[in-house]
PDB file of C-alpha atoms and ligand atoms in Angstrom:
ATOM      1  CA  THR E   1       0.000   0.000   0.000  1.00 80.00           C
ATOM      2  CA  THR E   2       1.010   3.602  -0.623  1.00 87.00           C
ATOM      3  CA  PRO E   3       2.585   5.378   2.371  1.00 93.00           C
ATOM      4  CA  ILE E   4       0.423   8.346   3.446  1.00 95.00           C
ATOM      5  CA  TYR E   5       3.079  10.746   2.208  1.00 96.00           C
ATOM      6  CA  GLY E   6       2.968   9.184  -1.280  1.00 96.00           C
ATOM      7  CA  VAL E   7       5.739   8.123  -3.629  1.00 97.00           C
ATOM      8  CA  PRO E   8       7.652  11.133  -5.020  1.00 97.00           C
ATOM      9  CA  GLY E   9       8.558  10.875  -8.694  1.00 96.00           C
ATOM     10  CA  THR E  10       5.533   8.733  -9.564  1.00 95.00           C
ATOM     11  CA  ALA E  11       1.839   9.383 -10.291  1.00 94.00           C
ATOM     12  CA  LYS E  12       1.372   8.734  -6.560  1.00 96.00           C
ATOM     13  CA  GLU E  13       3.424  11.761  -5.579  1.00 98.00           C
ATOM     14  CA  ARG E  14       1.699  13.747  -2.833  1.00 98.00           C
ATOM     15  CA  THR E  15       2.043  17.239  -1.385  1.00 98.00           C
ATOM     16  CA  PHE E  16       0.639  19.214   1.512  1.00 98.00           C
ATOM     17  CA  ILE E  17      -1.332  22.285   0.462  1.00 99.00           C
ATOM     18  CA  ALA E  18      -3.049  24.553   2.975  1.00 99.00           C
ATOM     19  CA  VAL E  19      -5.398  27.501   2.777  1.00 99.00           C
ATOM     20  CA  LYS E  20      -4.166  29.767   5.550  1.00 98.00           C
ATOM     21  CA  PRO E  21      -6.513  31.736   7.857  1.00 98.00           C
ATOM     22  CA  ASP E  22      -6.576  34.800   5.583  1.00 98.00           C
ATOM     23  CA  GLY E  23      -7.604  32.629   2.626  1.00 98.00           C
ATOM     24  CA  VAL E  24     -10.386  31.032   4.657  1.00 98.00           C
ATOM     25  CA  GLN E  25     -11.506  34.404   6.040  1.00 98.00           C
ATOM     26  CA  ARG E  26     -11.624  35.825   2.503  1.00 98.00           C
ATOM     27  CA  GLY E  27     -13.731  32.964   1.151  1.00 98.00           C
ATOM     28  CA  LEU E  28     -11.059  31.581  -1.175  1.00 98.00           C
ATOM     29  CA  VAL E  29     -11.196  27.915  -0.123  1.00 98.00           C
ATOM     30  CA  ALA E  30     -13.283  26.767  -3.092  1.00 98.00           C
ATOM     31  CA  GLU E  31     -11.210  28.812  -5.551  1.00 98.00           C
ATOM     32  CA  ILE E  32      -7.974  27.195  -4.390  1.00 98.00           C
ATOM     33  CA  ILE E  33      -9.408  23.681  -4.309  1.00 98.00           C
ATOM     34  CA  ALA E  34     -10.919  24.201  -7.770  1.00 98.00           C
ATOM     35  CA  ARG E  35      -7.576  25.058  -9.320  1.00 98.00           C
ATOM     36  CA  PHE E  36      -6.025  21.797  -8.122  1.00 98.00           C
ATOM     37  CA  GLU E  37      -9.089  19.782  -9.142  1.00 98.00           C
ATOM     38  CA  ARG E  38      -9.229  21.300 -12.616  1.00 97.00           C
ATOM     39  CA  ARG E  39      -5.539  20.710 -13.164  1.00 98.00           C
ATOM     40  CA  GLY E  40      -6.267  17.007 -12.699  1.00 97.00           C
ATOM     41  CA  TYR E  41      -4.831  16.460  -9.261  1.00 98.00           C
ATOM     42  CA  LYS E  42      -6.622  14.156  -6.837  1.00 98.00           C
ATOM     43  CA  LEU E  43      -7.678  15.159  -3.331  1.00 98.00           C
ATOM     44  CA  VAL E  44      -6.688  12.438  -0.865  1.00 98.00           C
ATOM     45  CA  GLY E  45      -6.813  14.374   2.429  1.00 98.00           C
ATOM     46  CA  LEU E  46      -8.873  17.339   3.658  1.00 98.00           C
ATOM     47  CA  LYS E  47      -9.395  18.851   7.107  1.00 98.00           C
ATOM     48  CA  LEU E  48     -10.434  22.106   8.763  1.00 98.00           C
ATOM     49  CA  LEU E  49      -8.662  23.026  11.980  1.00 98.00           C
ATOM     50  CA  VAL E  50      -7.158  25.716  14.146  1.00 98.00           C
ATOM     51  CA  PRO E  51      -3.637  24.359  14.487  1.00 98.00           C
ATOM     52  CA  SER E  52      -2.027  24.243  17.926  1.00 98.00           C
ATOM     53  CA  VAL E  53       0.980  26.464  18.571  1.00 98.00           C
ATOM     54  CA  GLY E  54       3.092  23.301  18.687  1.00 98.00           C
ATOM     55  CA  LEU E  55       1.882  22.181  15.266  1.00 98.00           C
ATOM     56  CA  ALA E  56       2.467  25.601  13.699  1.00 98.00           C
ATOM     57  CA  LYS E  57       5.957  25.874  15.207  1.00 98.00           C
ATOM     58  CA  GLU E  58       6.891  22.418  13.959  1.00 98.00           C
ATOM     59  CA  HIS E  59       5.422  23.159  10.526  1.00 98.00           C
ATOM     60  CA  TYR E  60       7.520  26.334  10.230  1.00 98.00           C
ATOM     61  CA  ALA E  61      10.517  25.016  12.216  1.00 98.00           C
ATOM     62  CA  ASP E  62      12.976  26.001   9.462  1.00 97.00           C
ATOM     63  CA  LEU E  63      11.918  29.648   9.933  1.00 98.00           C
ATOM     64  CA  SER E  64      12.244  29.710  13.735  1.00 98.00           C
ATOM     65  CA  SER E  65      15.123  32.215  13.696  1.00 98.00           C
ATOM     66  CA  LYS E  66      13.312  34.704  11.416  1.00 98.00           C
ATOM     67  CA  PRO E  67      12.041  37.991  12.861  1.00 98.00           C
ATOM     68  CA  PHE E  68       8.503  37.277  11.610  1.00 98.00           C
ATOM     69  CA  PHE E  69       8.310  33.757  13.114  1.00 98.00           C
ATOM     70  CA  LYS E  70       6.385  34.744  16.251  1.00 98.00           C
ATOM     71  CA  SER E  71       3.753  36.735  14.363  1.00 98.00           C
ATOM     72  CA  LEU E  72       3.515  34.003  11.712  1.00 98.00           C
ATOM     73  CA  VAL E  73       2.733  31.370  14.354  1.00 98.00           C
ATOM     74  CA  GLU E  74       0.285  33.730  16.114  1.00 98.00           C
ATOM     75  CA  TYR E  75      -1.577  34.422  12.884  1.00 97.00           C
ATOM     76  CA  MET E  76      -1.792  30.732  11.998  1.00 98.00           C
ATOM     77  CA  THR E  77      -3.063  29.709  15.459  1.00 98.00           C
ATOM     78  CA  ASN E  78      -5.160  32.592  16.876  1.00 97.00           C
ATOM     79  CA  GLY E  79      -8.444  31.038  15.790  1.00 97.00           C
ATOM     80  CA  LYS E  80      -9.792  34.119  14.021  1.00 98.00           C
ATOM     81  CA  ALA E  81     -10.168  31.664  11.158  1.00 98.00           C
ATOM     82  CA  PRO E  82      -9.135  28.028  10.725  1.00 98.00           C
ATOM     83  CA  VAL E  83      -6.705  26.491   8.266  1.00 98.00           C
ATOM     84  CA  VAL E  84      -7.798  24.081   5.534  1.00 99.00           C
ATOM     85  CA  GLY E  85      -5.181  21.358   5.255  1.00 98.00           C
ATOM     86  CA  MET E  86      -5.109  19.200   2.150  1.00 98.00           C
ATOM     87  CA  VAL E  87      -3.100  16.433   0.558  1.00 98.00           C
ATOM     88  CA  TRP E  88      -3.121  16.406  -3.237  1.00 98.00           C
ATOM     89  CA  GLU E  89      -1.814  13.550  -5.393  1.00 98.00           C
ATOM     90  CA  GLY E  90      -0.545  13.300  -8.968  1.00 97.00           C
ATOM     91  CA  PRO E  91       2.463  13.613 -11.279  1.00 97.00           C
ATOM     92  CA  SER E  92       4.919  16.328 -10.173  1.00 98.00           C
ATOM     93  CA  VAL E  93       2.377  17.664  -7.694  1.00 98.00           C
ATOM     94  CA  ILE E  94       5.063  18.956  -5.312  1.00 98.00           C
ATOM     95  CA  LYS E  95       6.745  21.112  -7.958  1.00 98.00           C
ATOM     96  CA  GLN E  96       3.542  22.028  -9.781  1.00 98.00           C
ATOM     97  CA  GLY E  97       1.801  22.866  -6.510  1.00 98.00           C
ATOM     98  CA  ARG E  98       4.483  25.469  -5.838  1.00 98.00           C
ATOM     99  CA  VAL E  99       4.162  26.783  -9.407  1.00 98.00           C
ATOM    100  CA  MET E 100       0.389  27.076  -8.996  1.00 98.00           C
ATOM    101  CA  LEU E 101       0.792  28.944  -5.683  1.00 98.00           C
ATOM    102  CA  GLY E 102       3.289  31.428  -7.119  1.00 98.00           C
ATOM    103  CA  ALA E 103       6.138  33.277  -5.400  1.00 98.00           C
ATOM    104  CA  THR E 104       6.119  33.642  -1.604  1.00 98.00           C
ATOM    105  CA  ASP E 105       5.822  37.413  -1.981  1.00 98.00           C
ATOM    106  CA  PRO E 106       2.587  37.944  -3.928  1.00 98.00           C
ATOM    107  CA  LYS E 107       3.984  41.171  -5.341  1.00 98.00           C
ATOM    108  CA  ALA E 108       6.505  39.000  -7.201  1.00 98.00           C
ATOM    109  CA  ALA E 109       4.016  36.251  -8.122  1.00 98.00           C
ATOM    110  CA  GLY E 110       3.040  35.932 -11.751  1.00 98.00           C
ATOM    111  CA  PRO E 111      -0.464  36.311 -13.108  1.00 98.00           C
ATOM    112  CA  GLY E 112      -2.262  33.007 -13.320  1.00 98.00           C
ATOM    113  CA  THR E 113      -0.862  31.873  -9.993  1.00 98.00           C
ATOM    114  CA  ILE E 114      -3.008  31.720  -6.861  1.00 98.00           C
ATOM    115  CA  ARG E 115      -0.964  34.365  -5.058  1.00 98.00           C
ATOM    116  CA  GLY E 116      -0.445  36.452  -8.191  1.00 98.00           C
ATOM    117  CA  ASP E 117      -4.188  36.553  -8.810  1.00 98.00           C
ATOM    118  CA  LEU E 118      -5.639  36.723  -5.308  1.00 98.00           C
ATOM    119  CA  CYS E 119      -3.377  38.490  -2.775  1.00 98.00           C
ATOM    120  CA  LEU E 120      -0.872  41.286  -2.256  1.00 98.00           C
ATOM    121  CA  SER E 121       1.216  40.824   0.885  1.00 98.00           C
ATOM    122  CA  ILE E 122       3.880  38.335   2.009  1.00 98.00           C
ATOM    123  CA  GLY E 123       2.351  38.229   5.497  1.00 97.00           C
ATOM    124  CA  ARG E 124      -1.093  37.414   4.037  1.00 98.00           C
ATOM    125  CA  ASN E 125      -0.294  35.161   1.095  1.00 98.00           C
ATOM    126  CA  ILE E 126      -3.323  32.883   1.661  1.00 98.00           C
ATOM    127  CA  CYS E 127      -1.796  29.472   0.942  1.00 98.00           C
ATOM    128  CA  HIS E 128       0.988  27.035   1.710  1.00 98.00           C
ATOM    129  CA  GLY E 129       2.593  24.283  -0.365  1.00 98.00           C
ATOM    130  CA  SER E 130       5.404  21.851   0.441  1.00 98.00           C
ATOM    131  CA  ASP E 131       8.660  22.951  -1.190  1.00 98.00           C
ATOM    132  CA  SER E 132      10.343  19.542  -1.672  1.00 98.00           C
ATOM    133  CA  ALA E 133       9.789  15.808  -1.345  1.00 98.00           C
ATOM    134  CA  GLU E 134      11.336  15.953   2.137  1.00 98.00           C
ATOM    135  CA  SER E 135       9.014  18.788   3.192  1.00 98.00           C
ATOM    136  CA  ALA E 136       5.989  16.999   1.743  1.00 98.00           C
ATOM    137  CA  MET E 137       6.817  13.871   3.717  1.00 98.00           C
ATOM    138  CA  LYS E 138       7.337  15.855   6.915  1.00 98.00           C
ATOM    139  CA  GLU E 139       4.258  18.044   6.511  1.00 98.00           C
ATOM    140  CA  ILE E 140       1.811  15.313   5.460  1.00 98.00           C
ATOM    141  CA  SER E 141       2.929  13.217   8.427  1.00 97.00           C
ATOM    142  CA  LEU E 142       2.621  16.230  10.737  1.00 98.00           C
ATOM    143  CA  TRP E 143      -0.859  17.391   9.682  1.00 98.00           C
ATOM    144  CA  PHE E 144      -2.388  14.016   8.869  1.00 98.00           C
ATOM    145  CA  GLY E 145      -2.047  10.489  10.109  1.00 89.00           C
ATOM    146  CA  GLY E 146      -5.132   9.542  12.038  1.00 84.00           C
ATOM    147  CA  ARG E 147      -6.863   6.394  10.838  1.00 87.00           C
ATOM    148  CA  GLY E 148      -8.646   7.014   7.542  1.00 92.00           C
ATOM    149  CA  GLU E 149      -7.474  10.619   7.238  1.00 97.00           C
ATOM    150  CA  ILE E 150      -5.730   9.927   3.960  1.00 97.00           C
ATOM    151  CA  VAL E 151      -7.915   8.119   1.445  1.00 96.00           C
ATOM    152  CA  ASP E 152      -6.258   6.037  -1.273  1.00 95.00           C
ATOM    153  CA  TRP E 153      -8.860   6.029  -4.062  1.00 96.00           C
ATOM    154  CA  THR E 154      -8.946   5.638  -7.836  1.00 95.00           C
ATOM    155  CA  SER E 155     -10.371   8.457  -9.904  1.00 94.00           C
ATOM    156  CA  ASN E 156     -12.363   7.249 -12.920  1.00 94.00           C
ATOM    157  CA  ASN E 157     -10.821  10.198 -14.779  1.00 92.00           C
ATOM    158  CA  GLU E 158      -7.329   8.894 -14.271  1.00 90.00           C
ATOM    159  CA  GLU E 159      -6.870   7.296 -17.688  1.00 90.00           C
ATOM    160  CA  TRP E 160      -7.916  10.638 -19.248  1.00 93.00           C
ATOM    161  CA  VAL E 161      -5.537  12.668 -17.102  1.00 92.00           C
ATOM    162  CA  VAL E 162      -2.482  10.514 -16.495  1.00 89.00           C
ATOM    163  CA  SER E 163      -0.729   8.749 -19.370  1.00 86.00           C
ATOM    164  CA  ASP E 164       2.813   8.892 -20.666  1.00 81.00           C
ATOM    165  CA  ASN E 165       1.938   7.022 -23.870  1.00 78.00           C
TER     166      ASN E 165
HETATM  167  P1  LIG P 201       6.435  29.701   1.296  1.00 64.51           P
HETATM  168  O1  LIG P 201       7.018  28.321   1.315  1.00 64.51           O
HETATM  169  O2  LIG P 201       6.315  30.256  -0.099  1.00 64.51           O
HETATM  170  O3  LIG P 201       5.146  29.830   2.048  1.00 64.51           O
HETATM  171  O4  LIG P 201       7.497  30.669   2.008  1.00 64.51           O
HETATM  172  P2  LIG P 201       8.492  30.422   3.259  1.00 64.51           P
HETATM  173  O5  LIG P 201       8.549  28.961   3.602  1.00 64.51           O
HETATM  174  O6  LIG P 201       9.760  31.127   2.957  1.00 64.51           O
HETATM  175  O7  LIG P 201       7.770  31.210   4.415  1.00 64.51           O
HETATM  176  C1  LIG P 201       6.641  30.675   5.040  1.00 64.51           C
HETATM  177  C2  LIG P 201       5.634  31.770   5.268  1.00 64.51           C
HETATM  178  O8  LIG P 201       6.173  32.734   6.152  1.00 64.51           O
HETATM  179  C3  LIG P 201       5.259  32.576   4.018  1.00 64.51           C
HETATM  180  O9  LIG P 201       4.278  31.961   3.222  1.00 64.51           O
HETATM  181  C4  LIG P 201       4.779  33.872   4.627  1.00 64.51           C
HETATM  182  O10 LIG P 201       3.423  33.724   5.095  1.00 64.51           O
HETATM  183  C5  LIG P 201       5.681  34.012   5.823  1.00 64.51           C
HETATM  184  N1  LIG P 201       6.830  34.860   5.474  1.00 64.51           N
HETATM  185  C6  LIG P 201       7.912  34.523   4.741  1.00 64.51           C
HETATM  186  N2  LIG P 201       8.753  35.562   4.616  1.00 64.51           N
HETATM  187  C7  LIG P 201       8.173  36.586   5.303  1.00 64.51           C
HETATM  188  C8  LIG P 201       8.553  37.933   5.564  1.00 64.51           C
HETATM  189  O11 LIG P 201       9.597  38.414   5.131  1.00 64.51           O
HETATM  190  N3  LIG P 201       7.693  38.673   6.330  1.00 64.51           N
HETATM  191  C9  LIG P 201       6.520  38.176   6.815  1.00 64.51           C
HETATM  192  N4  LIG P 201       5.726  38.962   7.548  1.00 64.51           N
HETATM  193  N5  LIG P 201       6.136  36.909   6.593  1.00 64.51           N
HETATM  194  C10 LIG P 201       6.947  36.134   5.846  1.00 64.51           C
HETATM  195 MG1  LIG P 202       7.874  27.219   2.851  1.00 64.51          MG
END
């Protein structure tokens, strides 16, 4: 069976994508999900939660020395809006997920990207996506893992979306 964090480099590659509290507050959940669905990626995990401080700190552990770390964790965890955590599956979904999100600073994000189309500020850039296979493995395991939280299913569209022949 497929590990919950997927198999990078195959059609079973998986990534962690989140709509952050500002994206939820602004009513952009459906818009962000729709872009991944329309691209042909498959939703295999979905949850709504206010993350604990511990979860947010672990998620952003690589940024713990940055001046904005404290406010970043506060904004993710204050409960003014929840986070939508998702796991998406498909070919090159880690790399393509980042491309679809656009640059971290929305002012540098290209048109056609989620950030380039829908937000303006690095501190309110509405979404998160794993930046590497290692990050995807870490983040999927961190945010998901309860029994049945990741669903391994076959899309009937798959033969029309995924083929290298
Ligand atoms: P991402 O992977 O594109 O989300 O970017 P990073 O991993 O570098 O940073 C994580 C998150 O921290 C970003 O999405 C921003 O929400 C926030 N962040 C990054 N850099 C800055 C910054 O210079 N100022 C502020 N206020 N937030 C930042
Ligand atoms: Mg990052």
